Coordinates of C-alpha atoms in Angstrom, one line a residue:
M929 CA 52.6 27.4 -41.4
D930 CA 56.3 26.9 -41.1
K931 CA 58.2 26.9 -37.8
Q932 CA 58.7 30.7 -37.9
G933 CA 55.1 31.2 -38.6
N934 CA 54.2 29.0 -35.6
L935 CA 56.4 30.8 -33.4
R936 CA 55.1 34.1 -34.4
L937 CA 51.7 32.9 -33.7
I938 CA 52.4 31.7 -30.3
L939 CA 54.4 34.9 -29.4
A940 CA 51.5 36.8 -30.5
V941 CA 49.2 35.2 -28.2
A942 CA 51.6 35.6 -25.5
I943 CA 52.1 39.3 -26.0
S944 CA 48.3 39.6 -26.4
F945 CA 47.9 38.3 -22.8
A946 CA 50.5 40.6 -21.6
V947 CA 48.9 43.6 -23.1
I948 CA 45.5 42.7 -21.3
V949 CA 46.9 42.2 -18.0
I950 CA 49.2 45.4 -18.1
W951 CA 46.5 47.6 -19.6
S952 CA 43.9 46.5 -17.2
K953 CA 46.1 46.8 -14.1
F954 CA 48.1 50.1 -14.9
F955 CA 46.3 51.9 -17.8
A956 CA 42.6 51.5 -17.3
P957 CA 40.7 54.8 -17.7
E958 CA 40.6 57.0 -14.6
P959 CA 37.3 58.7 -13.5
P960 CA 36.5 61.9 -15.5
V961 CA 37.4 65.2 -13.6
K962 CA 34.7 66.5 -11.1
E963 CA 32.4 68.8 -12.5
S964 CA 30.3 71.7 -11.4
Q965 CA 26.6 72.1 -10.5
T966 CA 26.2 74.3 -13.9
Q967 CA 27.2 71.4 -15.9
V968 CA 24.7 69.0 -14.0
N969 CA 21.9 71.4 -14.8
Q970 CA 23.0 71.5 -18.5
T971 CA 22.9 67.8 -18.9
L972 CA 19.2 67.6 -17.4
D973 CA 18.2 70.5 -19.5
S974 CA 19.8 68.4 -22.6
N975 CA 17.7 65.3 -21.4
A976 CA 14.4 67.3 -21.6
K977 CA 15.1 68.9 -24.9
N978 CA 15.8 65.7 -26.3
S979 CA 12.8 64.0 -25.1
G980 CA 10.5 66.7 -26.8
N981 CA 9.5 68.3 -23.6
E982 CA 10.1 71.3 -21.6
V983 CA 13.5 72.1 -20.1
I984 CA 13.9 70.2 -16.8
P985 CA 16.2 72.3 -14.3
Q986 CA 18.3 70.5 -11.5
S987 CA 15.7 71.8 -9.1
A988 CA 13.2 69.2 -10.4
I989 CA 15.5 66.5 -8.7
N990 CA 16.0 68.3 -5.3
T991 CA 17.1 71.7 -4.3
H992 CA 19.5 70.4 -1.6
T993 CA 23.0 69.7 -2.5
I994 CA 26.1 68.6 -0.7
T995 CA 29.8 68.3 -1.5
P996 CA 30.4 64.5 -1.3
P997 CA 33.6 62.8 -0.5
S998 CA 36.2 61.6 -3.1
N999 CA 35.1 58.5 -4.7
S1000 CA 37.6 57.2 -7.3
N1001 CA 35.4 54.0 -7.9
M1002 CA 32.5 56.1 -9.5
K1003 CA 33.2 57.7 -12.7
G1004 CA 31.9 61.3 -13.2
I1005 CA 30.8 62.3 -9.7
P1006 CA 30.5 66.2 -9.8
S1007 CA 31.4 68.4 -7.0
S1008 CA 27.8 69.3 -6.1
L1009 CA 24.8 66.7 -5.9
P1010 CA 21.3 66.3 -4.8
Q1011 CA 21.1 65.0 -1.3
H1012 CA 18.7 62.4 -0.4
K1013 CA 19.0 61.5 3.2
E1014 CA 15.8 61.6 4.9
K1015 CA 14.3 58.1 5.0
L1016 CA 10.6 57.5 4.6
V1017 CA 10.4 53.7 4.5
H1018 CA 12.8 50.8 5.3
I1019 CA 12.0 47.3 3.8
E1020 CA 13.8 44.2 5.4
S1021 CA 14.0 40.8 4.0
Q1022 CA 16.3 37.8 4.6
D1023 CA 18.5 38.6 1.5
F1024 CA 18.4 42.2 1.3
D1025 CA 17.1 45.7 2.7
M1026 CA 15.9 48.5 0.8
D1027 CA 15.6 52.4 1.7
I1028 CA 13.0 54.7 0.1
D1029 CA 13.3 58.4 0.8
V1030 CA 10.7 61.2 1.1
F1031 CA 10.8 62.0 -2.6
G1032 CA 9.7 58.6 -3.5
S1033 CA 13.1 57.2 -5.0
I1034 CA 14.8 54.1 -3.9
T1035 CA 18.0 55.5 -2.4
Q1036 CA 19.8 52.3 -1.3
V1037 CA 19.6 48.6 -1.6
Y1038 CA 21.8 46.3 0.6
L1039 CA 22.8 42.6 -0.2
K1040 CA 23.1 40.4 2.9
A1041 CA 23.8 36.9 1.6
D1042 CA 27.2 35.6 2.2
K1043 CA 28.2 35.2 -1.2
Y1044 CA 28.3 39.1 -1.4
T1045 CA 29.3 40.1 1.9
Q1046 CA 32.5 37.6 2.3
P1047 CA 35.9 39.4 2.7
R1048 CA 38.0 39.4 -0.5
Q1049 CA 40.4 36.2 -0.5
E1050 CA 43.9 37.2 0.5
G1051 CA 47.1 36.0 -1.0
I1052 CA 50.3 34.7 0.6
F1053 CA 52.0 37.9 0.4
T1054 CA 49.1 39.6 2.6
H1055 CA 49.4 37.1 5.2
I1056 CA 53.2 37.6 5.3
G1057 CA 52.6 41.5 5.2
R1058 CA 50.2 41.3 8.1
L1059 CA 52.8 38.8 10.1
F1060 CA 55.5 41.6 9.8
G1061 CA 53.0 44.6 10.4
M1062 CA 53.4 45.7 6.8
V1063 CA 49.7 45.4 6.2
N1064 CA 47.3 46.9 8.5
G1065 CA 43.8 46.5 9.2
E1066 CA 41.5 43.4 9.1
N1067 CA 39.8 42.0 6.0
K1068 CA 36.4 41.7 7.8
K1069 CA 33.0 40.3 6.4
L1070 CA 30.5 43.0 5.7
E1071 CA 27.2 43.2 7.3
R1072 CA 25.6 44.4 4.3
L1073 CA 26.9 45.1 1.0
P1074 CA 25.4 48.5 -0.6
L1075 CA 24.7 48.8 -4.3
L1076 CA 24.2 52.3 -4.7
A1077 CA 26.7 55.2 -4.2
D1078 CA 25.7 57.5 -1.2
N1079 CA 25.3 60.4 -3.5
V1080 CA 24.3 60.1 -7.1
P1081 CA 22.5 62.4 -9.6
L1082 CA 19.7 59.9 -10.1
Y1083 CA 18.0 57.5 -8.2
P1084 CA 15.6 54.4 -9.3
L1085 CA 12.1 55.7 -9.5
Q1086 CA 12.9 59.4 -9.2
M1087 CA 10.7 61.5 -11.4
V1088 CA 10.8 64.6 -13.1
F1089 CA 7.7 66.8 -14.4
T1090 CA 8.0 68.6 -17.6
D1091 CA 5.6 71.2 -16.3
E1092 CA 7.4 74.0 -14.7
N1093 CA 5.0 74.6 -11.8
Y1094 CA 4.9 70.8 -11.0
R1095 CA 8.5 70.6 -11.1
K1096 CA 8.9 73.4 -8.3
K1097 CA 6.1 71.8 -6.1
A1098 CA 7.4 68.4 -6.4
S1099 CA 11.0 69.4 -5.3
E1100 CA 9.5 71.1 -2.2
T1101 CA 6.8 68.5 -1.2
K1102 CA 7.6 65.3 0.4
Y1103 CA 5.6 61.9 -0.2
S1104 CA 3.7 60.3 2.5
A1105 CA 3.6 56.6 2.9
D1106 CA 1.0 54.1 4.3
R1107 CA 3.6 52.1 6.0
S1108 CA 7.2 53.1 7.2
H1109 CA 8.5 49.6 7.9
I1110 CA 8.1 46.4 5.8
V1111 CA 9.2 42.9 6.7
L1112 CA 9.4 40.7 3.6
T1113 CA 9.1 36.9 4.3
D1114 CA 8.1 34.6 1.5
K1115 CA 5.4 36.7 -0.2
A1116 CA 5.2 40.1 -1.9
E1117 CA 4.2 43.4 0.1
T1118 CA 2.7 46.6 -1.3
L1119 CA 3.4 50.0 -0.4
T1120 CA 1.6 53.2 -1.4
L1121 CA 3.4 56.6 -1.6
T1122 CA 1.4 59.6 -2.1
Q1123 CA 2.5 63.3 -3.1
D1124 CA 0.0 66.2 -2.9
L1125 CA 0.9 68.8 -5.5
G1126 CA -2.6 70.8 -5.1
D1127 CA -4.5 70.0 -8.1
L1128 CA -2.3 67.1 -9.1
I1129 CA -2.0 63.9 -6.6
V1130 CA 0.7 61.5 -7.3
K1131 CA 0.7 58.0 -6.2
K1132 CA 3.3 55.1 -6.5
I1133 CA 2.0 51.8 -5.6
I1134 CA 5.2 49.6 -5.2
T1135 CA 4.8 45.8 -4.7
I1136 CA 8.0 44.4 -3.7
E1137 CA 9.0 40.6 -4.0
P1138 CA 11.4 38.7 -1.9
N1139 CA 13.8 38.4 -5.1
M1140 CA 14.4 41.9 -5.3
T1141 CA 11.9 42.3 -8.2
Y1142 CA 9.3 45.0 -7.8
K1143 CA 6.4 46.6 -9.6
V1144 CA 5.6 50.3 -9.5
Q1145 CA 2.2 51.8 -10.6
V1146 CA 2.2 55.4 -11.1
E1147 CA -1.1 57.1 -10.7
L1148 CA -1.8 60.8 -11.5
S1149 CA -5.1 62.4 -10.7
K1150 CA -4.7 64.0 -14.0
Q1151 CA -2.7 63.7 -17.2
T1152 CA 0.7 65.5 -17.4
Q1153 CA 4.0 64.6 -18.9
Y1154 CA 6.9 63.4 -16.8
L1155 CA 10.1 61.4 -16.9
I1156 CA 11.2 58.5 -14.3
S1157 CA 14.6 57.0 -14.1
N1158 CA 15.9 53.4 -13.2
G1159 CA 18.7 55.3 -11.5
M1160 CA 22.4 55.5 -12.2
R1161 CA 24.5 52.4 -12.2
P1162 CA 25.4 50.4 -9.2
N1163 CA 28.7 51.1 -7.5
A1164 CA 29.3 47.9 -5.6
D1165 CA 32.4 46.9 -7.7
S1166 CA 35.3 49.0 -8.6
E1167 CA 36.8 46.8 -11.3
S1168 CA 37.9 49.1 -14.2
Y1169 CA 38.5 46.3 -17.0
V1170 CA 34.8 45.6 -17.3
F1171 CA 31.8 47.5 -18.9
H1172 CA 30.1 50.1 -16.6
G1173 CA 27.1 52.2 -17.9
V1174 CA 23.6 51.7 -19.6
V1175 CA 22.4 48.7 -21.7
L1176 CA 19.2 48.6 -23.4
Q1177 CA 17.7 46.1 -25.8
K1178 CA 15.6 47.3 -28.8
N1179 CA 12.4 45.6 -29.9
N1180 CA 14.2 44.0 -32.9
G1181 CA 16.7 42.2 -30.5
S1182 CA 19.7 44.6 -30.9
I1183 CA 21.6 45.6 -27.9
E1184 CA 22.6 49.3 -27.3
K1185 CA 25.4 49.8 -24.7
I1186 CA 26.3 53.3 -23.6
E1187 CA 29.7 53.2 -21.4
D1188 CA 30.6 55.5 -18.7
G1189 CA 32.3 58.4 -20.6
D1190 CA 30.6 57.7 -23.8
A1191 CA 27.4 59.2 -23.4
K1192 CA 26.4 62.1 -25.7
S1193 CA 26.0 65.6 -24.4
E1194 CA 23.1 66.3 -26.8
G1195 CA 21.3 63.0 -25.7
E1196 CA 19.9 60.0 -27.4
N1197 CA 16.3 58.9 -27.9
F1198 CA 15.1 55.3 -28.2
D1199 CA 11.4 54.7 -28.8
D1200 CA 11.5 50.9 -28.8
A1201 CA 13.4 49.7 -25.8
L1202 CA 12.3 46.5 -24.1
Y1203 CA 14.3 47.5 -20.9
V1204 CA 16.8 49.9 -19.7
A1205 CA 19.4 48.8 -17.3
S1206 CA 22.2 50.6 -15.4
V1207 CA 25.0 48.2 -14.5
D1208 CA 28.4 47.7 -13.1
R1209 CA 30.4 44.3 -13.3
Y1210 CA 28.2 42.2 -11.2
Y1211 CA 24.9 44.5 -10.4
T1212 CA 22.2 46.1 -12.1
S1213 CA 19.3 48.3 -11.6
L1214 CA 16.6 48.1 -14.5
L1215 CA 13.2 49.1 -15.5
F1216 CA 10.9 47.5 -18.2
N1217 CA 7.1 47.4 -19.1
V1218 CA 5.5 43.9 -19.9
D1219 CA 2.8 45.4 -22.3
K1220 CA 4.7 47.9 -24.3
P1221 CA 8.3 49.1 -25.5
L1222 CA 9.8 52.0 -23.4
S1223 CA 10.5 55.6 -24.8
L1224 CA 13.9 56.5 -23.4
S1225 CA 16.1 59.7 -23.4
I1226 CA 19.5 59.2 -22.3
G1227 CA 21.8 62.3 -21.9
A1228 CA 25.4 62.8 -20.4
F1229 CA 26.0 63.8 -16.8
S1230 CA 29.3 65.2 -16.1
K1231 CA 31.9 63.8 -18.5
G1232 CA 29.8 61.5 -20.6
L1233 CA 28.1 59.7 -17.5
P1234 CA 25.0 58.3 -19.0
T1235 CA 21.5 59.4 -17.4
P1236 CA 18.7 57.2 -18.5
F1237 CA 15.0 58.7 -18.3
I1238 CA 11.8 56.9 -19.4
N1239 CA 9.3 59.3 -21.0
V1240 CA 5.8 58.9 -19.6
S1241 CA 2.6 60.8 -20.5
T1242 CA -0.2 58.5 -19.3
I1243 CA -2.1 58.8 -16.0
N1244 CA -1.6 55.3 -15.2
E1245 CA 1.9 53.6 -16.0
V1246 CA 3.0 50.3 -14.7
L1247 CA 6.8 49.4 -14.8
H1248 CA 8.5 46.4 -13.5
G1249 CA 11.9 46.7 -11.9
Y1250 CA 15.0 44.7 -10.4
I1251 CA 17.9 46.0 -8.5
G1252 CA 20.4 43.2 -7.6
P1253 CA 22.9 40.8 -9.0
K1254 CA 23.2 40.1 -12.8
D1255 CA 22.2 36.3 -12.0
Y1256 CA 21.5 34.9 -15.3
R1257 CA 18.6 32.6 -14.0
V1258 CA 17.0 35.3 -11.8
L1259 CA 16.9 37.6 -14.8
E1260 CA 15.5 34.8 -17.1
S1261 CA 12.7 34.0 -14.7
I1262 CA 11.9 37.8 -14.5
N1263 CA 11.8 38.1 -18.2
P1264 CA 14.0 36.3 -20.8
N1265 CA 14.9 39.5 -22.6
L1266 CA 16.7 40.5 -19.3
T1267 CA 19.3 38.0 -19.8
S1268 CA 21.1 40.2 -22.2
V1269 CA 22.1 42.7 -19.4
V1270 CA 24.7 40.1 -18.6
E1271 CA 27.4 41.3 -20.7
Y1272 CA 30.7 39.5 -21.6
G1273 CA 32.2 42.6 -24.1
R1274 CA 32.8 41.9 -27.8
I1275 CA 32.8 38.2 -27.6
T1276 CA 29.5 38.3 -25.9
F1277 CA 27.9 36.4 -28.9
F1278 CA 30.0 33.4 -28.1
A1279 CA 30.9 33.7 -24.4
K1280 CA 27.0 33.5 -23.7
Y1281 CA 26.9 29.9 -24.9
I1282 CA 30.0 29.0 -23.1
F1283 CA 28.2 30.3 -19.8
A1284 CA 24.9 28.5 -20.9
L1285 CA 26.8 25.1 -21.1
L1286 CA 28.7 25.8 -17.8
D1287 CA 25.5 26.9 -15.8
F1288 CA 24.0 23.7 -17.3
L1289 CA 26.9 21.4 -15.8
Y1290 CA 26.7 23.3 -12.6
Q1291 CA 23.1 22.4 -12.1
Y1292 CA 23.8 18.6 -12.1
I1293 CA 27.5 19.0 -10.5
G1294 CA 26.9 21.7 -7.8
N1295 CA 30.5 22.8 -7.9
W1296 CA 31.6 25.6 -10.4
G1297 CA 35.3 24.6 -10.3
V1298 CA 34.3 20.6 -11.1
A1299 CA 31.9 22.2 -13.8
I1300 CA 34.9 24.2 -15.5
I1301 CA 36.9 20.9 -15.4
V1302 CA 34.0 19.0 -17.3
L1303 CA 33.5 21.9 -19.8
T1304 CA 37.2 21.8 -20.5
I1305 CA 36.9 18.0 -21.2
I1306 CA 33.8 18.6 -23.5
I1307 CA 35.6 21.3 -25.5
R1308 CA 38.5 19.1 -26.0
I1309 CA 36.2 16.2 -27.2
V1310 CA 34.6 18.5 -29.7
L1311 CA 38.0 19.9 -30.9
F1312 CA 39.6 16.4 -30.8
P1313 CA 39.5 15.4 -34.4
L1314 CA 41.1 18.7 -35.4
S1315 CA 43.6 18.4 -32.3
F1316 CA 44.4 14.7 -33.6
K1317 CA 45.1 15.8 -37.0
G1318 CA 47.3 18.8 -35.8
M1319 CA 49.3 16.5 -33.5
V1320 CA 49.8 13.8 -36.3
G1321 CA 51.0 16.5 -38.6
M1322 CA 53.4 17.9 -36.2
Q1323 CA 54.8 14.4 -36.0
K1324 CA 55.2 14.4 -39.6
L1325 CA 56.9 17.8 -39.9
K1326 CA 59.3 16.3 -37.2
E1327 CA 60.1 13.3 -39.4
L1328 CA 60.6 15.7 -42.3
A1329 CA 63.0 18.0 -40.3
P1330 CA 66.3 16.5 -41.5
K1331 CA 65.1 16.5 -45.3
M1332 CA 63.7 20.4 -44.8
K1333 CA 67.5 21.1 -43.4
D1334 CA 68.8 19.5 -46.3
L1335 CA 66.9 21.8 -48.6
Q1336 CA 67.6 24.9 -46.8
A1337 CA 71.3 24.1 -47.3
K1338 CA 70.8 23.2 -51.0
H1339 CA 68.6 26.5 -51.8
K1340 CA 70.3 28.8 -49.3
G1341 CA 70.5 31.6 -51.8
D1342 CA 67.2 31.2 -53.6
P1343 CA 64.1 31.4 -51.3
Q1344 CA 61.6 31.0 -54.3
K1345 CA 63.3 27.7 -55.0
L1346 CA 63.3 26.6 -51.4
Q1347 CA 59.7 27.3 -50.9
A1348 CA 58.8 25.3 -54.0
A1349 CA 60.9 22.4 -52.7
M1350 CA 59.4 22.5 -49.4
M1351 CA 55.8 22.5 -50.8
E1352 CA 56.9 19.6 -52.8
L1353 CA 58.1 17.7 -49.8
Y1354 CA 54.9 18.5 -47.9
K1355 CA 52.7 17.1 -50.8
K1356 CA 54.8 14.1 -51.2
H1357 CA 54.7 13.0 -47.6
G1358 CA 51.3 14.2 -46.9
A1359 CA 52.2 16.9 -44.5
N1360 CA 50.3 20.1 -43.7
P1361 CA 52.4 22.9 -42.3
L1362 CA 49.1 24.8 -41.0
G1363 CA 47.8 21.7 -39.3
G1364 CA 49.9 22.2 -36.1
C1365 CA 48.6 25.7 -35.7
L1366 CA 44.8 25.0 -36.3
P1367 CA 44.0 23.5 -32.7
L1368 CA 45.9 26.6 -31.1
V1369 CA 44.0 29.3 -33.2
L1370 CA 40.6 27.3 -32.4
Q1371 CA 41.4 27.5 -28.6
I1372 CA 42.0 31.4 -28.7
P1373 CA 38.3 32.5 -28.9
V1374 CA 37.3 29.7 -26.5
F1375 CA 40.0 30.9 -23.9
F1376 CA 38.9 34.5 -24.1
A1377 CA 35.4 33.5 -23.9
I1378 CA 35.8 31.5 -20.7
Y1379 CA 38.0 34.4 -19.6
R1380 CA 35.0 36.9 -20.0
V1381 CA 32.6 34.5 -18.3
L1382 CA 34.8 34.0 -15.1
Y1383 CA 35.2 37.7 -15.0
N1384 CA 31.9 38.9 -15.5
A1385 CA 29.6 36.0 -14.1
V1386 CA 28.5 36.9 -10.6
E1387 CA 27.4 33.3 -10.1
L1388 CA 31.3 32.6 -9.7
K1389 CA 31.7 35.3 -7.1
N1390 CA 33.1 33.5 -4.0
A1391 CA 32.5 30.2 -5.6
P1392 CA 34.9 27.7 -4.1
L1393 CA 37.0 25.0 -5.6
M1394 CA 39.5 23.4 -3.1
W1395 CA 40.6 24.4 0.5
W1396 CA 42.8 27.2 -0.6
I1397 CA 40.7 28.5 -3.3
H1398 CA 37.6 30.2 -2.2
D1399 CA 36.7 32.5 -5.2
L1400 CA 37.1 31.2 -8.6
S1401 CA 36.5 34.8 -10.1
V1402 CA 39.7 36.1 -8.6
M1403 CA 43.5 35.0 -8.8
D1404 CA 44.7 32.0 -7.0
P1405 CA 45.9 33.7 -3.6
Y1406 CA 48.9 31.3 -3.3
F1407 CA 49.9 30.6 -7.0
V1408 CA 49.5 26.9 -6.8
L1409 CA 47.3 26.8 -9.9
P1410 CA 49.4 29.1 -12.1
L1411 CA 52.7 26.9 -11.1
L1412 CA 50.7 23.8 -12.1
M1413 CA 49.8 25.5 -15.3
G1414 CA 53.4 26.5 -16.1
L1415 CA 54.6 22.9 -15.4
S1416 CA 51.8 21.2 -17.6
M1417 CA 52.7 23.5 -20.2
Y1418 CA 56.5 22.7 -20.0
L1419 CA 55.6 18.9 -20.0
Q1420 CA 53.2 19.4 -22.8
Q1421 CA 56.0 21.2 -24.8
A1422 CA 58.6 18.3 -24.2
L1423 CA 56.2 15.8 -25.5
T1424 CA 55.2 17.9 -28.6
P1425 CA 57.4 17.3 -31.6
T1426 CA 59.1 20.5 -33.0
T1427 CA 60.7 21.3 -36.0
F1428 CA 63.1 24.1 -35.0
T1429 CA 66.4 24.3 -36.9
D1430 CA 67.4 27.6 -35.4
P1431 CA 68.7 27.4 -31.7
M1432 CA 67.6 30.9 -30.6
Q1433 CA 63.7 29.9 -31.7
E1434 CA 64.2 26.8 -29.8
K1435 CA 65.3 28.7 -26.7
V1436 CA 62.5 31.2 -26.9
F1437 CA 59.8 28.5 -27.3
K1438 CA 61.3 26.7 -24.3
W1439 CA 60.9 29.9 -22.1
L1440 CA 57.1 30.3 -23.0
P1441 CA 55.8 28.4 -20.1
V1442 CA 57.7 30.8 -17.8
I1443 CA 56.3 33.7 -19.7
F1444 CA 52.8 32.4 -19.7
T1445 CA 53.0 31.7 -16.0
F1446 CA 53.8 35.4 -15.4
F1447 CA 51.4 36.9 -17.6
L1448 CA 48.4 34.7 -16.2
I1449 CA 49.4 34.7 -12.6
T1450 CA 46.8 37.5 -11.8
F1451 CA 44.1 36.0 -13.9
P1452 CA 41.1 34.3 -12.3
A1453 CA 41.6 31.1 -10.6
G1454 CA 38.9 29.4 -12.9
L1455 CA 40.6 30.4 -16.0
I1456 CA 44.1 29.0 -14.8
L1457 CA 42.0 25.8 -13.9
Y1458 CA 40.7 25.7 -17.4
W1459 CA 44.1 26.2 -18.9
T1460 CA 45.7 23.6 -16.6
I1461 CA 43.4 21.0 -17.3
N1462 CA 43.5 21.7 -20.9
N1463 CA 47.2 21.1 -20.9
L1464 CA 46.8 17.8 -19.0
I1465 CA 44.2 16.6 -21.6
S1466 CA 46.9 17.7 -24.2
I1467 CA 49.4 15.8 -22.4
V1468 CA 47.5 12.7 -22.4
Q1469 CA 46.6 12.9 -25.9
Q1470 CA 50.1 13.6 -27.1
L1471 CA 51.2 10.4 -25.1
A1472 CA 48.5 8.3 -26.6
I1473 CA 49.3 9.6 -30.3
N1474 CA 53.1 9.5 -29.8
K1475 CA 52.5 5.6 -28.6
M1476 CA 50.1 5.1 -31.6
L1477 CA 52.5 6.7 -34.1
E1478 CA 55.5 4.5 -32.5
S1479 CA 53.5 1.4 -32.8
K1480 CA 52.5 2.1 -36.6
K1481 CA 56.2 2.9 -37.3
Q1482 CA 57.3 -0.3 -35.7
K1483 CA 54.7 -2.2 -37.5
E1484 CA 55.7 -0.6 -40.8
V1485 CA 59.5 -1.8 -40.1
E1486 CA 58.5 -5.2 -39.4
E1487 CA 56.5 -5.4 -42.6
H1488 CA 59.4 -3.8 -44.6
T1489 CA 61.6 -6.6 -43.0
H1490 CA 59.3 -9.2 -43.6
K1491 CA 59.0 -8.3 -47.3
K1492 CA 62.8 -8.0 -47.4
H1493 CA 63.2 -11.7 -46.2
A1494 CA 60.5 -12.9 -48.3
H1495 CA 62.2 -11.4 -51.5
K1496 CA 65.4 -13.0 -50.5
A1497 CA 63.9 -16.3 -50.0
K1498 CA 62.3 -16.1 -53.4
K1499 CA 65.5 -15.5 -54.9

């Protein structure tokens, strides 16, 4: 690749970063416009039709509705929603609380660990704003973090009968419980909910574990078809530049994702799902069956908001569920298939291996920031042969720069002859114009994979590095790392051989550290840490290679001088 191609590649990368930042901050999709209750009913009707059963009206969910407050974080909230406010059972544990309502649904889960309740890290501008009274309010620690929105169309374990008579009775009949208050310690607790529909008795036997997993056994006194939901997605994180919606894995291992806004109004059926999970950036509510695949019907609520249902026709159905953070090791311990709930976008196929290596390092190191540094070193070791070859190639191109300039002057009006002459020059001196670009090209997918890992992995939430960085998943609040990254990039650039003959191109190239610093200043601190360490390693490598090449050149000069003197002495 010639100098112009090299410059275009670097500029293309810089522009790509700019597009990502600007789009995610200013042009992310807005929540769909609120819809009427009529459209809610149509959606549930569509779900039932697509499941091959009778139409299920909204009354099957609940006959009581309210008008919720505006919620810009949750896409697709309509103007009228089912109301589940009457609490039947409250579960307490060290790490979470859970509420179950009189219609047998899990209506709220609260996280209590410091990792999820700590206030968001504030930057220097926020502190200055508070000092001068321009920023009001306190950034307080939460008592508990609620995972579910106050009012949503579907809650976990919400049931809908296909028989019209049972639907009506279920919407009017409250469950009874054998316990109203449960305190979890270090062992599971079991709760039995009962709903008497006359000639049909419904029992939900729920066994709740301390790690937020649960097993629900739905027993019917006689066989009838119904649907049960894992609920709408959690609403604990409002970040727009991540996947929100429903994820499921088929029996063949393939992953299906239905994002908020993309669900089909006519619905979709899946007969071989290993699990169904509603997810936001960090949290999930899911159901699966260890013995058989699930039969799913996923329709659209409001403007494409997916509504997941599991179709059931047995009198005794056992499902396993989890509501909580998308922690890789927790999900793996529940069921290895559930690890695919952790989603990294289109680069998931590669990013999941980056996270696996990062997680492995963390288990031995105990600090995510140090693990990122070690990961960077490992990646550079793996890429070293190509990096070394590229750096040596750039040095050769630098040495050939004067001859290339002469060729450009000689063949100024004939591009074809110039290209042929330059290729001959490269061949004669063993230089590769593509060698300098290859290490950069190889680092691009690694960079984006690490970016997605740091952006999506809940493990890095509130993970500290140094005294001023308490959360590697968000930007450095004092811009120390971005500035170090820019300085290291400038130093690396100063040490790297260049072949520019156009002064304008050289000026643009010198401005790249400043451009990258501003583009990446709002990126997660962990990502900037990776890029800074990457630059520092490049500097060390470049210094070593420059010294090696200088020593080699000096040796060649000495050998040439020795041969010259020997030739004269012989004469």
